[in-house]
Amino acid sequence: MFQSLSDRLSGVLDKLTRRGALSEADVGEAMREVRRALLEADVALDVVKEFVEAVKAKAVGQEVVKSVTPGQMVVKIVNDELVRMLGSDAEPVDLHASPPVAILMAGLQGSGKTTTTAKIGYRLKNRDRKKVLMASLDTRRPAAQEQLRVLGEQTQVDTLPIVAGQGPVQIAKRALDAARLGGYDVVLLDTAGRTSIDEELMQEVADIKAATNPHEILLVVDSLTGQDAVNTAKAFDARLAITGTVLTRADGDGRGGAALSMRAVTGKPIKLIGVGEKWDALEDFDPKRIAGRILGMGDIVGLVEKAAQNLDIEKAAKIAEKMKKGVFDLEDLAEQLAQMEKIGGAGGLMSMLPGVGKLKSQINEAGINKDVKRQRAIISSMTPKERRNPKVLDGKRKRRIAAGSGTTPADVNKLLKMHMAMADMMKSMGKKGGLMSRMMGMGGGGPSEAELAKMQQELAALDPKALEQLPADLKDALSGARGGSGLSKGLPGLGGGALPKGLPGLGGGPLLPGLGGPKFPGLPGKKK
Amino acid sequence: MSSPTKPKGLFGRLFGAKDKPAAPEAETHAVDAAAEPAEAAPSGEAIASGEALAETGPAPLEPAQAVDADAPARAAAAGTDSAEQPAPEPKKGWFQRLKDGLSKTSSKLSSGITGLFTKRKLDGATLDDLEDLLIEADLGVETATRITGAISKGRYEKGISADEVRAILASEVKRVLEPVAHPLVVDASRKPHVILVVGVNGSGKTTTIGKMAAKFASEGHKVMLAAGDTFRAAAIDQLKVWGERTGAPVIARAVGSDASGLAFDALRAATEAGTDVLLLDTAGRLQNKQALMEELEKVVRVLKKIDPSAPHSVLLVLDATTGQNAMSQVEVFARMAGVTGLVMTKLDGTARGGILVAISAKHKLPVHAIGVGEGIDDLQPFDAGEFAKAIAAG
């Protein structure tokens, strides 16, 4: 869809020689790409300009350490600044007031107010054990009040009985009265959708505010919103002095630049995001995740961390040793499959890439995870001799293995083909430079144990942020692979020895300057 | 370490084995100067200049019909029905309303343009500023760059007045939009003409159906509605209210029932009743939800069991406030549901709907109508010249 920012930046910045510090000219050129990436993510233009200036100021003069490309440096700075602007800490909905605490929901038509109201009601009731009353003040859209009533039934949150012919302010007052009498903790007031220039309706919601004195006024905004987000935010904030925003449809494939716009224009925190059609699909806002998404970079940090936690360095060393001899047998493949299962299988891996989360369920449906289990079963059904030397497998043996593993000979053949492709890849990998070859021992005699341990330390010392360009490659690779390609095309950024593009800094060692960020928590310093 | 990479190689393998459709992703980079004037022949629709539009414009959804006569009635209705019009002039034409809706955009645009170009040379900085203005109208970076490029052609470093820029801007936008401005025509040979309405959540599908039903009914067509949004609470009730308003029967089932089954029933009922137009509502769905998109595919498939040519029109309803994601919506819905035309809603707000220009440049799907309010008659045919003019003229 969009070229990721890191791809672009590497195009711009890779030609720079590794000078001591980023010059103003370097940064200026990079910022054009940053600007474009943000605009394509629907961040409002004014906000983009401000943001770019802020980043520029920070970036100029930054030291570029030799292990990191200038592009990575800039991405890191951009990312940090984004997170900072989005608000570093999640601010939950505040209920610290004398009950019943009124929460007013406002927004444009179709932004998702009513659904969000029900989700908040559900969350407060089930998670926070509050007694919640919901009331729809939407007397305009046909059946809007009915909709909230039905949602109340579905979520088992009480709703105010509908009285025909009442105006919004009347209903709001009635809701508060009912809440007082009924001993409710929270009253959620869902208002009619309106355009921000609809004076009459804006007045109406202002009247509702005056009549109910809500403790929270939440503006519900569709995360697919374009440049108009600023107008909406300004208009509603000017009129209602909102206390926060809720981003809906964050489970879409939009880049969510509206989040940054809203935050920048109103200065009010984004309190919640809607991530699905289920009642509990409402999450606290996580600036890091949204920042990664706006920049077109997934949550690779979690991915790498998790992988690092679970993978066993000893086994890796053993396999490297074997590969040195040019052997990659089915036992090694079984090991790989086992490790893959450990990190949650393909589904678990995918779910950590935002925007790809939905793919996960499809993968589960498609039974890819089951495939891993099945493939392991096939290998388990082989004799040690067969595992070490697959060449001996003839039709008869395959039939026996298929029967033993509850699969078909075709499945066995598929596995063998996959193994062969992998073995080929392993062999060819050594020709290219980079971490992979060092790890695999193909490049220069193989890593000693000491080398392995050292590399591990380097990995541990590396800030996860530096790895953030991975997802673009990953995503591309995945979509490509789903098209039915084989291994070679599967994950180009990773498998084919093209690693330097993804992780150029890995081998070097020193920390990025000023990036005292989190280390890989899961990586033990030394295992051997 | 070595291990994380190797399993990943495996993933590629595993995924490769499965024929999963690629994640819906739009390719925006191809927004180029594809909309050539060669295709700009507007289908028999008079693109009237300026004031004449009040007469020619309203060929709402059915061009053969001169609907102008009901304009005052419409305005009156708007007075009561959609009170959200800020002090509507008694006989405000739709162009005026569109202009009102777009005014925030275009006044900003044009005041920006005026500020930019009064006695100025068309230099790089000026063009950058112009590009910014277009980006703020949601045209997207590619399209904005292209239009800016077209404006600079042959005029670079020359003095240029604001009016000139405005005219060029309008003509550039119009050039892109003109080929796609086609009203929706009810095919009288179809009994019924099946119109499937699709879109993401909250884009305004049900409301658009209500307005379309009113329009078709007023033109003498026998209309039937099918409450195919069996997911959203009260969507069925909402459509029933529209049915009452427009006098159209509504085929509905219980909430949560199968949408394609309902579509089947509705088409059969409509065929038996000799209905002219069957408007089929669907639940809103984000285009990246594969399962939901497949459900939509199924609706189409089921309709074809009764009438292989159905659905005759598949309308994608786009929210004007949507940004660049609208591109991806068009792409995926077109692929999965065979979208034949677009309706853009919520142009009565501050949203600019400029993405429509980018979409038209790339996909060339007909734009049938625009929504400019919540009233029953706030659905208007899309007119490229006027849209472009409203953007450029302010």
PDB file of N, CA, C and O in Angstrom, chain A residues 42 108-110 195 222 224-229 231-232, chain B residues 98 101-102 105 135-139 200-204 208 316-326 329 343-357 359 369-373 382 387 391:
ATOM      1  N   ASP A  42      -2.577  10.344   6.686  1.00  0.00           N
ATOM      2  CA  ASP A  42      -3.697  11.232   7.007  1.00  0.00           C
ATOM      3  C   ASP A  42      -3.473  12.125   8.213  1.00  0.00           C
ATOM      4  O   ASP A  42      -4.426  12.590   8.828  1.00  0.00           O
ATOM      5  N   LEU A 108     -19.041  13.039  15.010  1.00  0.00           N
ATOM      6  CA  LEU A 108     -19.722  13.144  13.725  1.00  0.00           C
ATOM      7  C   LEU A 108     -20.639  11.944  13.514  1.00  0.00           C
ATOM      8  O   LEU A 108     -20.509  10.927  14.196  1.00  0.00           O
ATOM      9  N   GLN A 109     -21.517  12.072  12.516  1.00  0.00           N
ATOM     10  CA  GLN A 109     -22.347  10.910  12.177  1.00  0.00           C
ATOM     11  C   GLN A 109     -21.466   9.754  11.749  1.00  0.00           C
ATOM     12  O   GLN A 109     -20.491   9.937  11.026  1.00  0.00           O
ATOM     13  N   GLY A 110     -21.856   8.584  12.187  1.00  0.00           N
ATOM     14  CA  GLY A 110     -21.169   7.397  11.712  1.00  0.00           C
ATOM     15  C   GLY A 110     -19.767   7.205  12.251  1.00  0.00           C
ATOM     16  O   GLY A 110     -19.019   6.395  11.736  1.00  0.00           O
ATOM     17  N   THR A 195     -22.511  17.260  12.147  1.00  0.00           N
ATOM     18  CA  THR A 195     -21.347  17.860  11.501  1.00  0.00           C
ATOM     19  C   THR A 195     -20.881  19.012  12.384  1.00  0.00           C
ATOM     20  O   THR A 195     -21.676  19.589  13.123  1.00  0.00           O
ATOM     21  N   ASP A 222     -13.456   8.540  14.056  1.00  0.00           N
ATOM     22  CA  ASP A 222     -13.118   7.429  13.169  1.00  0.00           C
ATOM     23  C   ASP A 222     -11.637   7.520  12.815  1.00  0.00           C
ATOM     24  O   ASP A 222     -11.170   8.549  12.329  1.00  0.00           O
ATOM     25  N   LEU A 224     -10.175   6.369  10.458  1.00  0.00           N
ATOM     26  CA  LEU A 224      -9.969   6.466   9.011  1.00  0.00           C
ATOM     27  C   LEU A 224     -10.113   7.903   8.513  1.00  0.00           C
ATOM     28  O   LEU A 224      -9.980   8.166   7.317  1.00  0.00           O
ATOM     29  N   THR A 225     -10.406   8.822   9.428  1.00  0.00           N
ATOM     30  CA  THR A 225     -10.635  10.207   9.031  1.00  0.00           C
ATOM     31  C   THR A 225      -9.414  10.824   8.373  1.00  0.00           C
ATOM     32  O   THR A 225      -8.283  10.542   8.764  1.00  0.00           O
ATOM     33  N   GLY A 226      -9.665  11.663   7.404  1.00  0.00           N
ATOM     34  CA  GLY A 226      -8.582  12.334   6.705  1.00  0.00           C
ATOM     35  C   GLY A 226      -8.233  13.678   7.322  1.00  0.00           C
ATOM     36  O   GLY A 226      -8.284  13.859   8.542  1.00  0.00           O
ATOM     37  N   GLN A 227      -7.929  14.611   6.461  1.00  0.00           N
ATOM     38  CA  GLN A 227      -7.498  15.931   6.915  1.00  0.00           C
ATOM     39  C   GLN A 227      -8.567  16.657   7.736  1.00  0.00           C
ATOM     40  O   GLN A 227      -8.275  17.573   8.490  1.00  0.00           O
ATOM     41  N   ASP A 228      -9.797  16.235   7.575  1.00  0.00           N
ATOM     42  CA  ASP A 228     -10.894  16.908   8.266  1.00  0.00           C
ATOM     43  C   ASP A 228     -10.834  16.713   9.783  1.00  0.00           C
ATOM     44  O   ASP A 228     -11.527  17.392  10.528  1.00  0.00           O
ATOM     45  N   ALA A 229     -10.033  15.766  10.235  1.00  0.00           N
ATOM     46  CA  ALA A 229      -9.964  15.485  11.666  1.00  0.00           C
ATOM     47  C   ALA A 229      -9.685  16.752  12.477  1.00  0.00           C
ATOM     48  O   ALA A 229     -10.236  16.943  13.558  1.00  0.00           O
ATOM     49  N   ASN A 231     -10.549  19.843  11.776  1.00  0.00           N
ATOM     50  CA  ASN A 231     -11.754  20.668  11.878  1.00  0.00           C
ATOM     51  C   ASN A 231     -12.688  20.120  12.943  1.00  0.00           C
ATOM     52  O   ASN A 231     -13.236  20.862  13.769  1.00  0.00           O
ATOM     53  N   THR A 232     -12.888  18.810  12.889  1.00  0.00           N
ATOM     54  CA  THR A 232     -13.752  18.167  13.860  1.00  0.00           C
ATOM     55  C   THR A 232     -13.240  18.411  15.269  1.00  0.00           C
ATOM     56  O   THR A 232     -13.990  18.839  16.161  1.00  0.00           O
TER      57      THR A 232
ATOM     58  N   LEU B  98     -24.288  22.322  -1.805  1.00  0.00           N
ATOM     59  CA  LEU B  98     -22.988  21.673  -1.949  1.00  0.00           C
ATOM     60  C   LEU B  98     -21.900  22.699  -1.679  1.00  0.00           C
ATOM     61  O   LEU B  98     -20.934  22.453  -0.980  1.00  0.00           O
ATOM     62  N   GLY B 101     -21.620  23.280   1.840  1.00  0.00           N
ATOM     63  CA  GLY B 101     -20.888  22.179   2.449  1.00  0.00           C
ATOM     64  C   GLY B 101     -19.411  22.284   2.161  1.00  0.00           C
ATOM     65  O   GLY B 101     -18.572  22.101   3.030  1.00  0.00           O
ATOM     66  N   LEU B 102     -19.120  22.623   0.954  1.00  0.00           N
ATOM     67  CA  LEU B 102     -17.728  22.672   0.547  1.00  0.00           C
ATOM     68  C   LEU B 102     -17.072  23.996   0.876  1.00  0.00           C
ATOM     69  O   LEU B 102     -15.882  24.150   0.735  1.00  0.00           O
ATOM     70  N   THR B 105     -13.989  24.214   2.884  1.00  0.00           N
ATOM     71  CA  THR B 105     -12.843  23.778   2.112  1.00  0.00           C
ATOM     72  C   THR B 105     -12.431  24.853   1.152  1.00  0.00           C
ATOM     73  O   THR B 105     -11.310  25.329   1.136  1.00  0.00           O
ATOM     74  N   ILE B 135      -3.591  19.172  -0.574  1.00  0.00           N
ATOM     75  CA  ILE B 135      -3.455  18.060   0.364  1.00  0.00           C
ATOM     76  C   ILE B 135      -4.440  18.225   1.510  1.00  0.00           C
ATOM     77  O   ILE B 135      -5.068  17.278   1.962  1.00  0.00           O
ATOM     78  N   GLU B 136      -4.608  19.454   1.935  1.00  0.00           N
ATOM     79  CA  GLU B 136      -5.551  19.689   3.028  1.00  0.00           C
ATOM     80  C   GLU B 136      -6.982  19.378   2.618  1.00  0.00           C
ATOM     81  O   GLU B 136      -7.851  19.205   3.463  1.00  0.00           O
ATOM     82  N   ALA B 137      -7.238  19.344   1.344  1.00  0.00           N
ATOM     83  CA  ALA B 137      -8.567  18.979   0.866  1.00  0.00           C
ATOM     84  C   ALA B 137      -8.663  17.472   0.655  1.00  0.00           C
ATOM     85  O   ALA B 137      -9.601  16.991   0.042  1.00  0.00           O
ATOM     86  N   ASP B 138      -7.700  16.726   1.174  1.00  0.00           N
ATOM     87  CA  ASP B 138      -7.701  15.263   1.098  1.00  0.00           C
ATOM     88  C   ASP B 138      -7.489  14.719  -0.311  1.00  0.00           C
ATOM     89  O   ASP B 138      -7.869  13.583  -0.598  1.00  0.00           O
ATOM     90  N   LEU B 139      -6.883  15.495  -1.179  1.00  0.00           N
ATOM     91  CA  LEU B 139      -6.638  14.961  -2.517  1.00  0.00           C
ATOM     92  C   LEU B 139      -5.523  13.924  -2.522  1.00  0.00           C
ATOM     93  O   LEU B 139      -5.398  13.147  -3.450  1.00  0.00           O
ATOM     94  N   VAL B 200     -18.034   0.616   4.474  1.00  0.00           N
ATOM     95  CA  VAL B 200     -17.556   0.389   5.834  1.00  0.00           C
ATOM     96  C   VAL B 200     -18.604   0.889   6.824  1.00  0.00           C
ATOM     97  O   VAL B 200     -19.546   1.575   6.453  1.00  0.00           O
ATOM     98  N   ASN B 201     -18.418   0.551   8.076  1.00  0.00           N
ATOM     99  CA  ASN B 201     -19.366   0.941   9.104  1.00  0.00           C
ATOM    100  C   ASN B 201     -19.490   2.455   9.169  1.00  0.00           C
ATOM    101  O   ASN B 201     -18.494   3.163   9.091  1.00  0.00           O
ATOM    102  N   GLY B 202     -20.708   2.905   9.322  1.00  0.00           N
ATOM    103  CA  GLY B 202     -20.925   4.322   9.568  1.00  0.00           C
ATOM    104  C   GLY B 202     -20.739   5.223   8.361  1.00  0.00           C
ATOM    105  O   GLY B 202     -20.704   6.437   8.496  1.00  0.00           O
ATOM    106  N   SER B 203     -20.626   4.654   7.175  1.00  0.00           N
ATOM    107  CA  SER B 203     -20.421   5.523   6.018  1.00  0.00           C
ATOM    108  C   SER B 203     -21.736   6.147   5.557  1.00  0.00           C
ATOM    109  O   SER B 203     -21.729   7.149   4.845  1.00  0.00           O
ATOM    110  N   GLY B 204     -22.853   5.564   5.966  1.00  0.00           N
ATOM    111  CA  GLY B 204     -24.144   6.138   5.617  1.00  0.00           C
ATOM    112  C   GLY B 204     -24.949   5.316   4.629  1.00  0.00           C
ATOM    113  O   GLY B 204     -25.730   5.872   3.855  1.00  0.00           O
ATOM    114  N   THR B 208     -28.490   6.487   2.938  1.00  0.00           N
ATOM    115  CA  THR B 208     -28.447   6.652   1.487  1.00  0.00           C
ATOM    116  C   THR B 208     -29.549   5.841   0.809  1.00  0.00           C
ATOM    117  O   THR B 208     -30.204   6.324  -0.128  1.00  0.00           O
ATOM    118  N   LEU B 316     -20.869   1.551  -3.674  1.00  0.00           N
ATOM    119  CA  LEU B 316     -20.012   1.696  -2.504  1.00  0.00           C
ATOM    120  C   LEU B 316     -20.239   3.090  -1.931  1.00  0.00           C
ATOM    121  O   LEU B 316     -20.093   4.091  -2.628  1.00  0.00           O
ATOM    122  N   VAL B 317     -20.634   3.123  -0.663  1.00  0.00           N
ATOM    123  CA  VAL B 317     -20.881   4.408  -0.016  1.00  0.00           C
ATOM    124  C   VAL B 317     -19.609   4.835   0.709  1.00  0.00           C
ATOM    125  O   VAL B 317     -19.102   4.123   1.574  1.00  0.00           O
ATOM    126  N   LEU B 318     -19.102   5.980   0.333  1.00  0.00           N
ATOM    127  CA  LEU B 318     -17.875   6.519   0.928  1.00  0.00           C
ATOM    128  C   LEU B 318     -18.190   7.743   1.767  1.00  0.00           C
ATOM    129  O   LEU B 318     -18.949   8.617   1.363  1.00  0.00           O
ATOM    130  N   ASP B 319     -17.594   7.773   2.940  1.00  0.00           N
ATOM    131  CA  ASP B 319     -17.754   8.910   3.833  1.00  0.00           C
ATOM    132  C   ASP B 319     -16.750   9.996   3.416  1.00  0.00           C
ATOM    133  O   ASP B 319     -15.556   9.718   3.283  1.00  0.00           O
ATOM    134  N   ALA B 320     -17.253  11.211   3.215  1.00  0.00           N
ATOM    135  CA  ALA B 320     -16.359  12.274   2.741  1.00  0.00           C
ATOM    136  C   ALA B 320     -15.268  12.613   3.741  1.00  0.00           C
ATOM    137  O   ALA B 320     -14.238  13.169   3.378  1.00  0.00           O
ATOM    138  N   THR B 321     -15.490  12.278   5.016  1.00  0.00           N
ATOM    139  CA  THR B 321     -14.461  12.602   6.006  1.00  0.00           C
ATOM    140  C   THR B 321     -13.288  11.620   5.939  1.00  0.00           C
ATOM    141  O   THR B 321     -12.254  11.865   6.533  1.00  0.00           O
ATOM    142  N   THR B 322     -13.490  10.526   5.235  1.00  0.00           N
ATOM    143  CA  THR B 322     -12.424   9.527   5.171  1.00  0.00           C
ATOM    144  C   THR B 322     -11.219  10.067   4.404  1.00  0.00           C
ATOM    145  O   THR B 322     -11.369  10.775   3.421  1.00  0.00           O
ATOM    146  N   GLY B 323     -10.068   9.690   4.865  1.00  0.00           N
ATOM    147  CA  GLY B 323      -8.851  10.142   4.205  1.00  0.00           C
ATOM    148  C   GLY B 323      -8.382   9.152   3.157  1.00  0.00           C
ATOM    149  O   GLY B 323      -9.176   8.601   2.407  1.00  0.00           O
ATOM    150  N   GLN B 324      -7.096   8.904   3.164  1.00  0.00           N
ATOM    151  CA  GLN B 324      -6.496   8.089   2.112  1.00  0.00           C
ATOM    152  C   GLN B 324      -6.993   6.640   2.133  1.00  0.00           C
ATOM    153  O   GLN B 324      -6.872   5.910   1.155  1.00  0.00           O
ATOM    154  N   ASN B 325      -7.545   6.228   3.243  1.00  0.00           N
ATOM    155  CA  ASN B 325      -8.039   4.853   3.327  1.00  0.00           C
ATOM    156  C   ASN B 325      -9.183   4.578   2.354  1.00  0.00           C
ATOM    157  O   ASN B 325      -9.453   3.422   2.018  1.00  0.00           O
ATOM    158  N   ALA B 326      -9.846   5.618   1.915  1.00  0.00           N
ATOM    159  CA  ALA B 326     -10.953   5.426   0.976  1.00  0.00           C
ATOM    160  C   ALA B 326     -10.456   4.699  -0.279  1.00  0.00           C
ATOM    161  O   ALA B 326     -11.180   3.921  -0.894  1.00  0.00           O
ATOM    162  N   GLN B 329     -10.544   1.164   0.396  1.00  0.00           N
ATOM    163  CA  GLN B 329     -11.938   0.709   0.424  1.00  0.00           C
ATOM    164  C   GLN B 329     -12.443   0.429  -0.987  1.00  0.00           C
ATOM    165  O   GLN B 329     -13.047  -0.615  -1.255  1.00  0.00           O
ATOM    166  N   VAL B 343     -21.066   6.414  -4.118  1.00  0.00           N
ATOM    167  CA  VAL B 343     -21.854   7.506  -3.567  1.00  0.00           C
ATOM    168  C   VAL B 343     -21.010   8.096  -2.452  1.00  0.00           C
ATOM    169  O   VAL B 343     -20.465   7.357  -1.632  1.00  0.00           O
ATOM    170  N   MET B 344     -20.860   9.399  -2.448  1.00  0.00           N
ATOM    171  CA  MET B 344     -20.113  10.015  -1.362  1.00  0.00           C
ATOM    172  C   MET B 344     -21.057  10.764  -0.440  1.00  0.00           C
ATOM    173  O   MET B 344     -21.848  11.596  -0.888  1.00  0.00           O
ATOM    174  N   THR B 345     -20.971  10.457   0.848  1.00  0.00           N
ATOM    175  CA  THR B 345     -21.889  11.059   1.822  1.00  0.00           C
ATOM    176  C   THR B 345     -21.175  12.083   2.690  1.00  0.00           C
ATOM    177  O   THR B 345     -19.951  12.186   2.672  1.00  0.00           O
ATOM    178  N   LYS B 346     -21.974  12.797   3.440  1.00  0.00           N
ATOM    179  CA  LYS B 346     -21.491  13.728   4.472  1.00  0.00           C
ATOM    180  C   LYS B 346     -20.673  14.887   3.896  1.00  0.00           C
ATOM    181  O   LYS B 346     -19.728  15.367   4.523  1.00  0.00           O
ATOM    182  N   LEU B 347     -21.058  15.308   2.711  1.00  0.00           N
ATOM    183  CA  LEU B 347     -20.397  16.485   2.147  1.00  0.00           C
ATOM    184  C   LEU B 347     -20.983  17.778   2.691  1.00  0.00           C
ATOM    185  O   LEU B 347     -20.602  18.864   2.262  1.00  0.00           O
ATOM    186  N   ASP B 348     -21.909  17.666   3.628  1.00  0.00           N
ATOM    187  CA  ASP B 348     -22.463  18.877   4.225  1.00  0.00           C
ATOM    188  C   ASP B 348     -21.627  19.345   5.409  1.00  0.00           C
ATOM    189  O   ASP B 348     -21.872  20.387   5.973  1.00  0.00           O
ATOM    190  N   GLY B 349     -20.642  18.575   5.796  1.00  0.00           N
ATOM    191  CA  GLY B 349     -19.785  19.001   6.898  1.00  0.00           C
ATOM    192  C   GLY B 349     -18.595  19.778   6.382  1.00  0.00           C
ATOM    193  O   GLY B 349     -18.622  20.337   5.288  1.00  0.00           O
ATOM    194  N   THR B 350     -17.541  19.774   7.167  1.00  0.00           N
ATOM    195  CA  THR B 350     -16.338  20.478   6.727  1.00  0.00           C
ATOM    196  C   THR B 350     -15.464  19.577   5.874  1.00  0.00           C
ATOM    197  O   THR B 350     -14.470  20.023   5.328  1.00  0.00           O
ATOM    198  N   ALA B 351     -15.855  18.325   5.785  1.00  0.00           N
ATOM    199  CA  ALA B 351     -15.006  17.400   5.042  1.00  0.00           C
ATOM    200  C   ALA B 351     -15.043  17.748   3.570  1.00  0.00           C
ATOM    201  O   ALA B 351     -16.038  18.208   3.043  1.00  0.00           O
ATOM    202  N   ARG B 352     -13.928  17.455   2.922  1.00  0.00           N
ATOM    203  CA  ARG B 352     -13.769  17.974   1.566  1.00  0.00           C
ATOM    204  C   ARG B 352     -13.999  16.933   0.499  1.00  0.00           C
ATOM    205  O   ARG B 352     -14.296  17.250  -0.639  1.00  0.00           O
ATOM    206  N   GLY B 353     -13.810  15.698   0.861  1.00  0.00           N
ATOM    207  CA  GLY B 353     -14.059  14.651  -0.122  1.00  0.00           C
ATOM    208  C   GLY B 353     -13.097  14.679  -1.290  1.00  0.00           C
ATOM    209  O   GLY B 353     -13.359  14.114  -2.337  1.00  0.00           O
ATOM    210  N   GLY B 354     -11.961  15.334  -1.089  1.00  0.00           N
ATOM    211  CA  GLY B 354     -10.998  15.452  -2.180  1.00  0.00           C
ATOM    212  C   GLY B 354     -10.430  14.115  -2.626  1.00  0.00           C
ATOM    213  O   GLY B 354      -9.939  13.977  -3.744  1.00  0.00           O
ATOM    214  N   ILE B 355     -10.540  13.131  -1.751  1.00  0.00           N
ATOM    215  CA  ILE B 355     -10.050  11.792  -2.103  1.00  0.00           C
ATOM    216  C   ILE B 355     -10.778  11.270  -3.337  1.00  0.00           C
ATOM    217  O   ILE B 355     -10.257  10.438  -4.070  1.00  0.00           O
ATOM    218  N   LEU B 356     -11.968  11.793  -3.549  1.00  0.00           N
ATOM    219  CA  LEU B 356     -12.733  11.378  -4.721  1.00  0.00           C
ATOM    220  C   LEU B 356     -11.952  11.669  -6.009  1.00  0.00           C
ATOM    221  O   LEU B 356     -12.050  10.919  -6.982  1.00  0.00           O
ATOM    222  N   VAL B 357     -11.200  12.706  -5.994  1.00  0.00           N
ATOM    223  CA  VAL B 357     -10.411  13.051  -7.179  1.00  0.00           C
ATOM    224  C   VAL B 357      -9.349  11.978  -7.419  1.00  0.00           C
ATOM    225  O   VAL B 357      -9.176  11.484  -8.539  1.00  0.00           O
ATOM    226  N   ILE B 359      -9.433   8.928  -6.290  1.00  0.00           N
ATOM    227  CA  ILE B 359     -10.114   7.664  -6.615  1.00  0.00           C
ATOM    228  C   ILE B 359     -10.523   7.657  -8.084  1.00  0.00           C
ATOM    229  O   ILE B 359     -10.336   6.664  -8.796  1.00  0.00           O
ATOM    230  N   ALA B 369     -23.847   9.808  -6.950  1.00  0.00           N
ATOM    231  CA  ALA B 369     -24.563  10.799  -6.147  1.00  0.00           C
ATOM    232  C   ALA B 369     -23.721  11.231  -4.963  1.00  0.00           C
ATOM    233  O   ALA B 369     -22.734  10.585  -4.612  1.00  0.00           O
ATOM    234  N   ILE B 370     -24.123  12.339  -4.367  1.00  0.00           N
ATOM    235  CA  ILE B 370     -23.463  12.798  -3.146  1.00  0.00           C
ATOM    236  C   ILE B 370     -24.521  13.084  -2.096  1.00  0.00           C
ATOM    237  O   ILE B 370     -25.634  13.518  -2.409  1.00  0.00           O
ATOM    238  N   GLY B 371     -24.194  12.851  -0.854  1.00  0.00           N
ATOM    239  CA  GLY B 371     -25.094  13.136   0.257  1.00  0.00           C
ATOM    240  C   GLY B 371     -24.704  14.445   0.908  1.00  0.00           C
ATOM    241  O   GLY B 371     -23.552  14.646   1.260  1.00  0.00           O
ATOM    242  N   VAL B 372     -25.665  15.336   1.035  1.00  0.00           N
ATOM    243  CA  VAL B 372     -25.349  16.661   1.586  1.00  0.00           C
ATOM    244  C   VAL B 372     -26.215  16.976   2.799  1.00  0.00           C
ATOM    245  O   VAL B 372     -26.443  18.134   3.123  1.00  0.00           O
ATOM    246  N   GLY B 373     -26.715  15.964   3.472  1.00  0.00           N
ATOM    247  CA  GLY B 373     -27.507  16.211   4.674  1.00  0.00           C
ATOM    248  C   GLY B 373     -28.303  14.988   5.050  1.00  0.00           C
ATOM    249  O   GLY B 373     -28.247  13.956   4.372  1.00  0.00           O
ATOM    250  N   PHE B 382     -24.157  13.584  -8.755  1.00  0.00           N
ATOM    251  CA  PHE B 382     -22.815  14.118  -8.736  1.00  0.00           C
ATOM    252  C   PHE B 382     -22.522  14.813 -10.055  1.00  0.00           C
ATOM    253  O   PHE B 382     -22.739  14.257 -11.125  1.00  0.00           O
ATOM    254  N   PHE B 387     -18.743  20.212  -8.800  1.00  0.00           N
ATOM    255  CA  PHE B 387     -17.889  19.779  -7.696  1.00  0.00           C
ATOM    256  C   PHE B 387     -16.538  20.483  -7.792  1.00  0.00           C
ATOM    257  O   PHE B 387     -16.037  21.054  -6.825  1.00  0.00           O
ATOM    258  N   ILE B 391     -15.058  23.464  -5.326  1.00  0.00           N
ATOM    259  CA  ILE B 391     -13.753  23.386  -4.664  1.00  0.00           C
ATOM    260  C   ILE B 391     -12.887  24.591  -5.024  1.00  0.00           C
ATOM    261  O   ILE B 391     -12.261  25.214  -4.178  1.00  0.00           O
TER     262      ILE B 391
END
